[in-house]
Amino acid sequence: MGLARRVRAVSERQLMTAAQRDVAARLGTLPPLPPRGVDRFWQQVYVPVYHRLPWKLRAAVMQAMPGSHRRTWHPPEQGSGPAV
C-alpha cells in the first residue's frame, strides 16, 4: 500500500472514530475507546484541523489524493447480436 493510500485510510478511520464519539456523546451511549499512541495525534491534531478547513480546500486536497474518487466509469460495450 502506498503512502498516500495509507494516509487516506488512517485519516478516514480517525474521522469516523471522531464522528462515533460525537454521536455517542449526543445519544448518551458508550464512546469508542480513547486513542493511544499515534492515534492520539490524529484525534487531537488532525481531526480538529480537518474540521476547521474550508470546504473548498478540503475538496482540493481530496482531489489531489489518489483513490476511488478518481476512477471514471466507461460506457458498457454494445452487444453485436442476440443474447441467446
XYZ file of C-alpha atoms in Angstrom:
84
model
C 0.000 0.000 0.000
C 1.408 3.359 -0.986
C 1.927 6.225 1.415
C -0.955 8.310 0.041
C -3.404 5.408 0.372
C -2.210 4.652 3.871
C -2.642 8.290 4.926
C -6.104 8.322 3.361
C -7.127 5.093 5.109
C -5.865 6.274 8.502
C -7.497 9.696 8.129
C -10.837 8.122 7.146
C -10.692 5.779 10.147
C -9.823 8.616 12.542
C -12.580 10.877 11.190
C -15.057 8.003 11.567
C -13.927 7.400 15.166
C -14.352 11.111 15.948
C -17.849 11.046 14.439
C -18.725 7.974 16.524
C -17.501 9.773 19.640
C -19.693 12.804 18.814
C -22.768 10.643 18.207
C -22.169 8.667 21.410
C -21.942 11.905 23.403
C -25.164 13.186 21.840
C -27.090 9.953 22.440
C -25.601 9.175 25.840
C -24.047 5.837 24.864
C -20.556 4.447 25.307
C -17.950 6.172 23.110
C -15.121 4.337 21.327
C -12.018 3.563 23.354
C -9.711 6.546 23.927
C -6.886 6.876 21.385
C -3.418 5.547 22.155
C -0.025 6.175 20.637
C -0.076 7.720 17.165
C -3.872 7.713 17.183
C -3.712 10.471 19.821
C -2.000 12.758 17.276
C -4.680 12.023 14.706
C -7.515 12.646 17.185
C -6.047 15.696 18.918
C -4.397 17.445 15.959
C -5.593 16.133 12.585
C -9.350 15.851 13.255
C -9.777 19.383 14.710
C -7.657 20.910 11.923
C -9.624 19.000 9.275
C -12.940 20.278 10.648
C -11.691 23.882 10.646
C -10.566 23.833 6.996
C -12.913 25.480 4.495
C -14.755 23.040 2.244
C -13.043 24.236 -0.965
C -9.613 23.482 0.483
C -10.760 20.068 1.740
C -12.197 19.244 -1.685
C -8.949 20.289 -3.401
C -6.918 18.051 -1.093
C -9.265 15.107 -1.695
C -8.992 15.555 -5.460
C -5.197 15.624 -5.238
C -5.063 12.322 -3.311
C -5.212 9.059 -5.259
C -8.241 6.912 -4.633
C -11.502 5.536 -5.926
C -12.993 9.013 -6.437
C -10.622 9.494 -9.391
C -11.862 6.471 -11.316
C -14.194 7.132 -14.195
C -16.889 4.806 -15.447
C -16.685 3.729 -19.049
C -19.844 3.104 -21.083
C -20.906 -0.554 -21.384
C -19.877 -2.380 -24.522
C -22.600 -2.744 -27.136
C -23.624 -6.260 -27.982
C -23.136 -7.394 -31.560
C -26.068 -9.806 -31.731
C -28.825 -11.507 -29.807
C -28.076 -12.607 -26.247
C -29.208 -16.208 -26.918
